Structures are given as C-alpha cells and as structure tokens.
CSV table of C-alpha atoms and ligand atoms in Angstrom, one decimal:
chain,number,residue,atom,x,y,z
A,1,MET,CA,0.0,0.0,0.0
A,2,LYS,CA,1.1,3.5,-0.8
A,3,ILE,CA,1.8,5.8,2.2
A,4,PHE,CA,2.1,9.5,1.3
A,5,HIS,CA,3.9,11.2,4.1
A,6,ASN,CA,4.2,14.9,4.8
A,7,THR,CA,7.9,15.9,4.7
A,8,HIS,CA,6.9,19.4,5.8
A,9,HIS,CA,5.0,18.4,8.9
A,10,ALA,CA,7.6,19.5,11.4
A,11,GLN,CA,7.2,23.1,10.1
A,12,HIS,CA,4.0,23.1,12.2
A,13,ALA,CA,5.2,22.9,15.8
A,14,GLY,CA,2.9,24.8,18.1
A,15,ARG,CA,4.4,25.6,21.5
A,16,GLN,CA,1.4,26.0,23.7
A,17,GLU,CA,-2.4,25.7,23.7
A,18,MET,CA,-4.9,27.4,25.9
A,19,PHE,CA,-6.5,24.9,28.3
A,20,ARG,CA,-8.7,25.8,31.3
A,21,GLY,CA,-7.2,29.2,31.8
A,22,ARG,CA,-3.6,28.5,31.2
A,23,LEU,CA,-1.2,27.8,28.4
A,24,VAL,CA,-0.1,24.1,28.4
A,25,ASP,CA,2.4,22.3,26.2
A,26,CYS,CA,0.9,21.3,22.8
A,27,HIS,CA,-0.2,17.6,22.5
A,28,GLU,CA,-0.1,17.7,18.7
A,29,VAL,CA,3.6,17.5,18.3
A,30,PRO,CA,6.0,16.5,15.5
A,31,ASP,CA,7.1,13.4,17.4
A,32,ARG,CA,3.7,11.8,16.8
A,33,LEU,CA,4.6,11.3,13.1
A,34,ARG,CA,8.2,10.4,13.8
A,35,TYR,CA,7.0,7.5,15.9
A,36,VAL,CA,4.8,6.2,13.1
A,37,LEU,CA,7.7,6.5,10.6
A,38,ASP,CA,10.0,4.7,13.1
A,39,GLU,CA,7.5,1.8,13.4
A,40,LEU,CA,7.2,1.7,9.6
A,41,GLN,CA,11.0,1.1,9.5
A,42,ARG,CA,10.6,-1.8,11.8
A,43,ARG,CA,7.5,-3.2,10.1
A,44,PRO,CA,7.5,-2.0,6.4
A,45,VAL,CA,3.8,-2.6,5.6
A,46,GLY,CA,3.7,0.0,2.9
A,47,GLN,CA,5.7,2.0,0.4
A,48,LEU,CA,6.7,5.5,1.6
A,49,LEU,CA,6.1,8.2,-1.0
A,50,THR,CA,5.8,11.9,-1.3
A,51,PRO,CA,3.0,13.6,-3.3
A,52,ASP,CA,3.6,14.7,-6.9
A,53,ALA,CA,4.6,18.4,-6.7
A,54,ALA,CA,2.7,19.1,-10.0
A,55,ALA,CA,-0.7,18.1,-8.5
A,56,ASP,CA,-3.1,21.0,-8.1
A,57,VAL,CA,-3.5,21.0,-4.3
A,58,ASN,CA,-4.9,24.5,-4.3
A,59,ALA,CA,-7.8,23.5,-6.4
A,60,ALA,CA,-8.4,20.4,-4.3
A,61,MET,CA,-8.5,22.4,-1.1
A,62,ALA,CA,-10.9,25.0,-2.7
A,63,ARG,CA,-13.4,22.2,-3.4
A,64,VAL,CA,-14.1,21.9,0.3
A,65,HIS,CA,-12.9,25.2,1.9
A,66,ALA,CA,-14.0,28.7,1.2
A,67,PRO,CA,-11.7,30.9,-0.9
A,68,ASP,CA,-11.5,33.7,1.8
A,69,TYR,CA,-10.6,31.1,4.4
A,70,LEU,CA,-7.7,29.7,2.3
A,71,ALA,CA,-6.5,33.2,1.5
A,72,PHE,CA,-6.6,34.0,5.2
A,73,LEU,CA,-4.5,30.9,6.1
A,74,ALA,CA,-2.0,31.6,3.3
A,75,ARG,CA,-1.0,35.0,4.7
A,76,ALA,CA,-2.0,34.5,8.4
A,77,TRP,CA,1.6,34.3,9.7
A,78,ASN,CA,2.7,37.5,7.8
A,79,ASP,CA,-0.4,39.3,9.1
A,80,TRP,CA,0.2,38.1,12.6
A,81,VAL,CA,3.8,39.5,12.6
A,82,ALA,CA,2.6,42.7,10.9
A,83,LEU,CA,0.3,43.3,13.8
A,84,ASP,CA,3.3,43.5,16.2
A,85,PRO,CA,6.8,42.5,15.2
A,86,THR,CA,7.5,40.8,18.5
A,87,ASN,CA,4.6,38.4,17.6
A,88,ALA,CA,7.2,36.5,15.6
A,89,GLU,CA,8.4,35.0,18.9
A,90,ARG,CA,4.9,33.7,19.7
A,91,ASP,CA,2.3,31.4,18.1
A,92,ALA,CA,-0.9,33.0,17.0
A,93,LEU,CA,-3.9,32.1,19.2
A,94,PRO,CA,-7.3,33.7,19.0
A,95,SER,CA,-8.8,35.4,22.0
A,96,VAL,CA,-12.0,37.0,20.7
A,97,TRP,CA,-14.9,35.4,18.7
A,98,PRO,CA,-18.1,36.5,17.1
A,99,LEU,CA,-20.8,34.5,19.0
A,100,ALA,CA,-23.4,33.1,16.6
A,101,SER,CA,-26.3,34.8,18.4
A,102,LYS,CA,-29.1,36.8,16.8
A,103,HIS,CA,-28.4,40.6,16.8
A,104,ALA,CA,-25.3,40.0,19.0
A,105,PHE,CA,-22.4,40.2,16.5
A,106,ARG,CA,-22.0,41.0,12.8
A,107,THR,CA,-20.3,38.4,10.6
A,108,ASP,CA,-21.1,40.4,7.4
A,109,ALA,CA,-18.7,43.2,8.3
A,110,PRO,CA,-15.4,41.4,8.9
A,111,PRO,CA,-12.9,43.4,11.0
A,112,LEU,CA,-9.5,44.3,9.7
A,113,ASN,CA,-7.6,43.7,12.9
A,114,PHE,CA,-5.8,40.4,12.5
A,115,ALA,CA,-6.4,39.2,16.1
A,116,ALA,CA,-10.1,39.6,15.4
A,117,ARG,CA,-9.9,37.9,12.0
A,118,LEU,CA,-8.2,34.9,13.6
A,119,GLY,CA,-11.1,34.6,16.0
A,120,GLN,CA,-13.5,34.8,13.0
A,121,TYR,CA,-11.8,31.8,11.4
A,122,ALA,CA,-11.2,29.7,14.5
A,123,PHE,CA,-13.4,28.0,17.0
A,124,ASP,CA,-11.0,27.4,19.9
A,125,SER,CA,-7.8,28.7,21.4
A,126,GLY,CA,-6.1,25.4,21.4
A,127,THR,CA,-4.9,25.5,17.8
A,128,PRO,CA,-1.7,27.5,17.6
A,129,LEU,CA,-0.9,28.9,14.1
A,130,THR,CA,2.9,29.1,13.6
A,131,ALA,CA,5.2,30.3,10.9
A,132,GLY,CA,5.1,26.9,9.1
A,133,SER,CA,1.5,25.9,9.8
A,134,TRP,CA,0.2,26.8,6.3
A,135,ALA,CA,3.1,25.0,4.5
A,136,ALA,CA,2.6,21.9,6.6
A,137,ALA,CA,-1.2,21.9,6.3
A,138,ARG,CA,-1.1,22.5,2.6
A,139,GLU,CA,1.4,19.6,2.0
A,140,GLY,CA,-0.9,17.4,4.1
A,141,ALA,CA,-3.7,18.2,1.7
A,142,ALA,CA,-1.4,17.2,-1.1
A,143,CYS,CA,-0.8,13.8,0.7
A,144,ALA,CA,-4.6,13.3,0.9
A,145,LEU,CA,-5.1,14.2,-2.7
A,146,ALA,CA,-2.3,11.8,-3.7
A,147,ALA,CA,-3.8,9.0,-1.7
A,148,ALA,CA,-7.2,9.6,-3.3
A,149,GLN,CA,-5.5,9.6,-6.8
A,150,ALA,CA,-3.8,6.3,-6.0
A,151,VAL,CA,-7.1,4.7,-5.1
A,152,LEU,CA,-8.8,6.2,-8.2
A,153,ALA,CA,-6.0,4.6,-10.2
A,154,GLY,CA,-6.8,1.2,-8.8
A,155,ASP,CA,-5.0,0.8,-5.4
A,156,ARG,CA,-7.0,-0.9,-2.8
A,157,PHE,CA,-5.6,1.2,0.2
A,158,ALA,CA,-3.6,4.4,0.5
A,159,LEU,CA,-2.7,6.4,3.6
A,160,ALA,CA,-2.1,10.1,4.0
A,161,LEU,CA,0.4,10.1,6.8
A,162,THR,CA,0.4,13.8,7.8
A,163,ARG,CA,0.0,16.3,10.6
A,164,PRO,CA,-1.5,18.6,11.6
A,165,PRO,CA,-4.7,16.6,11.6
A,166,GLY,CA,-7.8,17.7,9.6
A,167,HIS,CA,-11.2,16.4,10.7
A,168,HIS,CA,-12.2,19.4,12.9
A,169,ALA,CA,-11.5,21.9,10.1
A,170,GLY,CA,-14.7,23.1,8.5
A,171,PRO,CA,-15.5,25.0,5.3
A,172,ASN,CA,-14.2,28.3,6.7
A,173,TYR,CA,-12.7,27.6,10.1
A,174,LEU,CA,-9.8,26.0,12.0
A,175,GLY,CA,-9.8,24.3,15.4
A,176,GLY,CA,-9.0,21.1,17.2
A,177,TYR,CA,-5.4,21.2,16.0
A,178,CYS,CA,-6.8,21.2,12.4
A,179,PHE,CA,-6.5,23.7,9.5
A,180,ILE,CA,-7.3,21.8,6.3
A,181,ASN,CA,-9.7,18.9,6.3
A,182,ASN,CA,-7.6,16.2,4.7
A,183,ALA,CA,-10.4,13.6,4.8
A,184,ALA,CA,-12.8,15.9,3.1
A,185,VAL,CA,-10.1,16.8,0.4
A,186,ALA,CA,-9.7,13.0,-0.2
A,187,ALA,CA,-13.5,12.3,-0.3
A,188,GLN,CA,-14.1,15.2,-2.7
A,189,ALA,CA,-11.2,14.2,-4.9
A,190,LEU,CA,-12.7,10.7,-5.1
A,191,ARG,CA,-16.0,12.2,-6.2
A,192,ASP,CA,-14.3,14.5,-8.7
A,193,GLY,CA,-12.4,11.5,-10.0
A,194,GLY,CA,-15.8,10.0,-11.1
A,195,LEU,CA,-17.0,8.0,-8.1
A,196,GLN,CA,-20.7,8.6,-7.5
A,197,ARG,CA,-20.9,7.7,-3.8
A,198,VAL,CA,-18.2,8.0,-1.2
A,199,ALA,CA,-18.4,7.2,2.5
A,200,VAL,CA,-16.4,8.6,5.4
A,201,LEU,CA,-16.0,6.5,8.6
A,202,ASP,CA,-14.3,8.6,11.3
A,203,VAL,CA,-12.8,6.5,14.1
A,204,ASP,CA,-11.0,9.2,16.0
A,205,TYR,CA,-12.0,9.7,19.6
A,206,HIS,CA,-13.3,13.2,18.8
A,207,HIS,CA,-16.3,13.9,16.7
A,208,GLY,CA,-15.3,14.9,13.1
A,209,ASN,CA,-17.3,18.1,13.2
A,210,GLY,CA,-15.5,19.7,10.2
A,211,THR,CA,-16.2,16.7,7.9
A,212,GLN,CA,-19.8,16.4,9.1
A,213,THR,CA,-20.4,20.1,8.4
A,214,ILE,CA,-18.7,20.1,4.9
A,215,PHE,CA,-21.0,17.3,3.7
A,216,TYR,CA,-24.0,17.9,5.9
A,217,GLU,CA,-26.4,18.8,3.0
A,218,ARG,CA,-25.1,16.3,0.5
A,219,ASN,CA,-26.3,12.8,-0.3
A,220,ASP,CA,-23.3,11.8,-2.4
A,221,VAL,CA,-20.9,11.6,0.6
A,222,PHE,CA,-22.2,9.7,3.6
A,223,THR,CA,-20.4,10.6,6.9
A,224,ALA,CA,-20.3,8.4,10.0
A,225,SER,CA,-18.4,9.1,13.2
A,226,ILE,CA,-17.8,7.1,16.4
A,227,HIS,CA,-16.7,9.3,19.2
A,228,GLY,CA,-16.8,10.5,22.8
A,229,ASP,CA,-20.2,11.9,23.7
A,230,PRO,CA,-20.1,15.7,23.0
A,231,ARG,CA,-22.0,16.4,26.2
A,232,THR,CA,-18.7,15.8,28.0
A,233,GLU,CA,-16.1,15.5,25.3
A,234,TYR,CA,-14.5,17.9,22.8
A,235,PRO,CA,-15.7,19.5,20.4
A,236,PHE,CA,-18.8,19.7,22.7
A,237,PHE,CA,-21.0,21.7,20.3
A,238,LEU,CA,-21.6,19.0,17.6
A,239,GLY,CA,-21.6,15.2,17.4
A,240,HIS,CA,-25.0,14.2,18.9
A,241,ALA,CA,-26.9,11.2,17.6
A,242,ASP,CA,-29.8,13.3,16.3
A,243,GLU,CA,-27.7,15.1,13.7
A,244,ARG,CA,-28.6,13.1,10.7
A,245,GLY,CA,-28.0,15.5,7.8
A,246,ALA,CA,-30.1,18.3,6.3
A,247,GLY,CA,-31.9,19.0,3.0
A,248,ALA,CA,-30.8,16.6,0.3
A,249,GLY,CA,-28.3,15.2,2.9
A,250,GLU,CA,-30.9,14.2,5.4
A,251,GLY,CA,-30.2,10.6,6.5
A,252,TYR,CA,-26.6,10.8,5.2
A,253,ASN,CA,-24.9,11.5,8.5
A,254,LEU,CA,-24.5,9.1,11.3
A,255,ASN,CA,-23.2,9.9,14.8
A,256,LEU,CA,-22.5,7.2,17.3
A,257,PRO,CA,-21.5,9.0,20.5
A,258,LEU,CA,-20.2,6.8,23.4
A,259,PRO,CA,-19.6,7.6,27.0
A,260,ARG,CA,-16.1,8.4,28.2
A,261,GLY,CA,-14.6,5.2,29.6
A,262,THR,CA,-16.0,3.0,26.8
A,263,GLY,CA,-14.0,-0.2,26.3
A,264,PHE,CA,-13.3,-2.3,23.2
A,265,GLU,CA,-16.4,-4.5,23.2
A,266,VAL,CA,-19.0,-1.6,23.2
A,267,TRP,CA,-16.8,0.4,20.8
A,268,TRP,CA,-16.6,-2.7,18.5
A,269,ALA,CA,-20.4,-3.0,18.5
A,270,ALA,CA,-20.7,0.7,17.5
A,271,LEU,CA,-18.1,0.0,14.7
A,272,GLN,CA,-20.3,-2.8,13.4
A,273,ASN,CA,-23.3,-0.5,13.3
A,274,ALA,CA,-21.3,2.2,11.5
A,275,MET,CA,-20.0,-0.4,9.0
A,276,GLN,CA,-23.5,-1.7,8.3
A,277,ALA,CA,-24.6,1.9,7.6
A,278,VAL,CA,-21.6,2.4,5.3
A,279,SER,CA,-22.5,-0.9,3.4
A,280,ASP,CA,-26.2,0.1,3.1
A,281,PHE,CA,-25.1,3.3,1.4
A,282,ALA,CA,-23.3,1.2,-1.2
A,283,PRO,CA,-20.3,3.5,-1.7
A,284,GLN,CA,-17.7,3.1,-4.4
A,285,ALA,CA,-14.9,4.2,-2.0
A,286,LEU,CA,-14.3,4.8,1.7
A,287,VAL,CA,-12.3,7.5,3.5
A,288,VAL,CA,-11.2,6.7,7.1
A,289,PRO,CA,-10.1,9.6,9.3
A,290,LEU,CA,-7.8,7.4,11.4
A,291,GLY,CA,-7.4,8.7,15.0
A,292,LEU,CA,-5.5,6.5,17.4
A,293,ASP,CA,-6.6,8.5,20.4
A,294,THR,CA,-9.2,5.8,21.3
A,295,PHE,CA,-6.2,4.1,22.9
A,296,GLU,CA,-6.4,3.4,26.7
A,297,GLY,CA,-3.2,5.3,27.3
A,298,ASP,CA,-4.2,8.5,25.4
A,299,PRO,CA,-3.5,11.5,27.6
A,300,ILE,CA,-6.5,13.6,26.4
A,301,SER,CA,-9.1,11.0,25.5
A,302,GLY,CA,-11.4,8.5,27.3
A,303,PHE,CA,-11.8,5.2,25.5
A,304,LYS,CA,-10.0,2.1,26.5
A,305,LEU,CA,-8.8,0.3,23.3
A,306,ARG,CA,-5.6,-1.7,23.5
A,307,SER,CA,-2.8,-2.0,20.9
A,308,ALA,CA,-4.0,-5.4,19.7
A,309,ASP,CA,-7.5,-4.0,19.0
A,310,TYR,CA,-6.0,-1.9,16.2
A,311,LEU,CA,-5.2,-5.0,14.2
A,312,LYS,CA,-8.9,-5.9,14.4
A,313,LEU,CA,-9.9,-2.4,13.3
A,314,GLY,CA,-7.7,-2.8,10.2
A,315,GLN,CA,-9.2,-6.2,9.5
A,316,ALA,CA,-12.8,-4.9,9.9
A,317,ILE,CA,-12.1,-2.0,7.5
A,318,ALA,CA,-10.7,-4.4,5.0
A,319,GLN,CA,-13.8,-6.6,5.2
A,320,LEU,CA,-15.9,-3.8,3.9
A,321,GLY,CA,-14.2,-4.6,0.6
A,322,LEU,CA,-13.9,-1.0,-0.5
A,323,PRO,CA,-11.1,1.0,-2.1
A,324,THR,CA,-10.0,3.0,1.0
A,325,VAL,CA,-8.1,6.2,1.7
A,326,LEU,CA,-7.0,6.7,5.3
A,327,THR,CA,-5.9,10.0,6.8
A,328,PHE,CA,-3.9,10.2,9.9
A,329,GLU,CA,-5.7,12.2,12.6
A,330,GLY,CA,-5.4,12.2,16.4
A,331,GLY,CA,-3.4,10.0,18.8
A,332,TYR,CA,-1.4,11.6,21.6
A,333,ALA,CA,0.2,8.7,23.5
A,334,VAL,CA,3.3,9.5,21.5
A,335,ALA,CA,5.3,6.3,22.2
A,336,GLU,CA,2.4,4.0,21.2
A,337,VAL,CA,0.9,5.9,18.3
A,338,GLY,CA,3.4,4.3,15.9
A,339,VAL,CA,2.6,0.7,17.0
A,340,ASN,CA,-1.1,1.3,17.0
A,341,THR,CA,-1.1,3.0,13.5
A,342,VAL,CA,1.0,0.2,11.9
A,343,ASN,CA,-1.2,-2.4,13.6
A,344,VAL,CA,-4.2,-0.9,11.7
A,345,LEU,CA,-2.2,-1.0,8.4
A,346,GLU,CA,-1.2,-4.6,9.1
A,347,GLY,CA,-4.8,-5.5,9.8
A,348,LEU,CA,-5.8,-4.1,6.4
A,349,ARG,CA,-3.7,-6.8,4.8
A,350,GLY,CA,-6.0,-9.4,6.3
B,401,OKP,C1,-8.0,16.7,17.8
B,401,OKP,B1,-8.2,15.3,17.1
B,401,OKP,C2,-6.9,18.9,25.8
B,401,OKP,C3,-8.0,19.8,25.2
B,401,OKP,C4,-8.6,19.3,24.0
B,401,OKP,C5,-8.7,19.7,21.6
B,401,OKP,C6,-8.6,18.3,21.2
B,401,OKP,C7,-8.5,18.2,19.7
B,401,OKP,C8,-8.4,16.8,19.2
B,401,OKP,N1,-6.1,19.6,26.8
B,401,OKP,N2,-8.3,20.1,22.9
B,401,OKP,O1,-9.6,15.0,17.0
B,401,OKP,O2,-7.5,14.2,17.8
B,402,ZN,ZN1,-9.1,13.1,18.3
C-alpha cells in the first residue's frame, strides 16, 4: 500500500495551547509522526512516498474550503507578525470570537484587525498557528489528494500520513489542531475522479465536526463518526446522535457517541453499526479519518482500546471490501501511536 507522508509536517510545531485558563504544552507535536515512521521502518507494511509536486492541491482544497478562508490561512503568519513585530516569537492564538447569536455580532462586516480575524476563522484557542502551519497543512492536503488519486488509479488502500490533523477543520474555520480537512479533500477528490458515492468512517476519539459540516447537506458523501459523547467531550457543540444531515443530505450523516470510559467491546459494537450503515449506502470508495486516540493510554481522551485492538480495526475496515483512503488524525500517546497505527495497516492486509 502507498503511504504518502508529509515531509513538511515539522514546520508546524505549536508551542502552547490554551487549556482551562492557562497555556499548556501542545499535545499535537512532530514526534507523533516520527514514531509512526520509526515503526514503519521496523514493520514496512507499505511504500513510503511523497506527493507529486505538480498536482493542483490549491484546487483540491478549494473544493471543500471557502476561498476567503484559504486566502486568510496563506497569509496569516505574515499578518500576525505585521500586527506587532514581537509576535514573531509567539504562536498566534485567537482570544476574541463573534458569537453566533441573533443581533449580537455582525459576521457580514469582517474586522481588519488580525487578532479579530483569527477569531473569525477559529473555534478554539487550542490550535496555535505558527510560521510553518500553512506550509505543513497544505502539504498534508497534497498527501490526501495523492492518496485519493492512488485509489482512483486502482490501489485498494492508500494512507495520507500527515500532521496537523484535519477532521475538525470546517468549510471556513480551523480548530481542534486542524487547518485543512484532509479527509474531506480526499473524499471530494474521489467524487471528482468520477465515483458517485463516497463514505467517510471517522474512528478518531473526537467527533469529526468539520467533515460532518462540509458534507451535511449532501447525499453523495455519507459521513459516520464514532466518538466520545459531546456532552462531556471535545468538540462539545456538535456530534450528537440526532444530527442526521439536512436537506438533500438528510439521512446521510450518522453519529455514534459513546460515554467516556467505553472499552473495546462496546466500541466494536458501534463500529459494526457504522460499517453496516456504510455498506447500506453502497459507496464506491471509503475514507477513514484514522485517529489513534481511542487508545487506553491516550492523555487527552477517554476510550480504552488496547494495541492489539487496532489489528482488528484494520481487518474490519478491509472486510468492507472498498477502495479506501486513510488520513492520519489524532493519537497523543506518542510512544504507542506508531505501533497502533501500523497495527491498523497490518490488519488491512488481512
Ligand atoms: C484533535 B483530534 C486537551 C484539550 C482538547 C482539543 C482536542 C483536539 C483533538 N487539553 N483540545 O480529533 O484528535
Ligand atoms: Zn481526536
């Protein structure tokens, strides 16, 4: 299987994220990807590649993100430093937001102040934007596009091995450590490559709010997510079971929230339900936002999967019998994320 890895990922290295009133060290660190690459050296289950530089990644991103958002991201670091030259020493984090409440704030008269614009395009203060964030995120989209193209060309599986992750990024906002929604880029590229129906099965601990929102009113991309119950778990404001899609997309979104503390057996039963729904949709390809933060040792999550369970996850995905793109998402138990990721890939081989 082809593994497109992001050679620019380490350019995105946030220092601190806001958590409960203080700045804490970032969880989403370059070592996450290094551990996966180290494990791939030990167990070479795929072919490590980099995306074709000639591919039109800007066009692919523009299929799922708003042009003003992409333009904002492309120059965000320059604008951040222009706001105050000493900002170059600090990551950009938002601290003011337009609340979506009637008559409370205007969103049709965007401010010029960069700190305010960052708040306009972000939904949390846990996603530091650094000098290299755009370069890293954009190359991640190139990996997702390349993986989709490999599958369109006949490969059974392809992985976009990249960070920062993507599944929280929406049409015009960043958050949850995500800037560009790599899974959405891949799903849309599969559609644009001629496939009529594409399914997304998100197995990250956190609800894939960005992916859900991007495809919410569409019936050509079915989205399913198994995740910690948003009543207690991030991203809190989306991911409930009664969100089933809207308009033409009604019935084409499935959320399976589970309580914090859920172990493998109950999680596995939810996976079977999600896989049945995917099969019922009869997609021509599948995209799996692959989060490894369902692991029992994950420092910021609450499920209790063990390393051996990831082999079974890979086998289950393979049993769907679909051409499949995987995108690397969460997983913060840095030392184990490599083993758990490669276990999934090994499971895919049957
Ligand atoms: C991204 B992905 C922890 C606060 C949680 C956001 C979590 C984003 C997870 N101190 N902050 O879905 O793994
Ligand atoms: Zn996650």
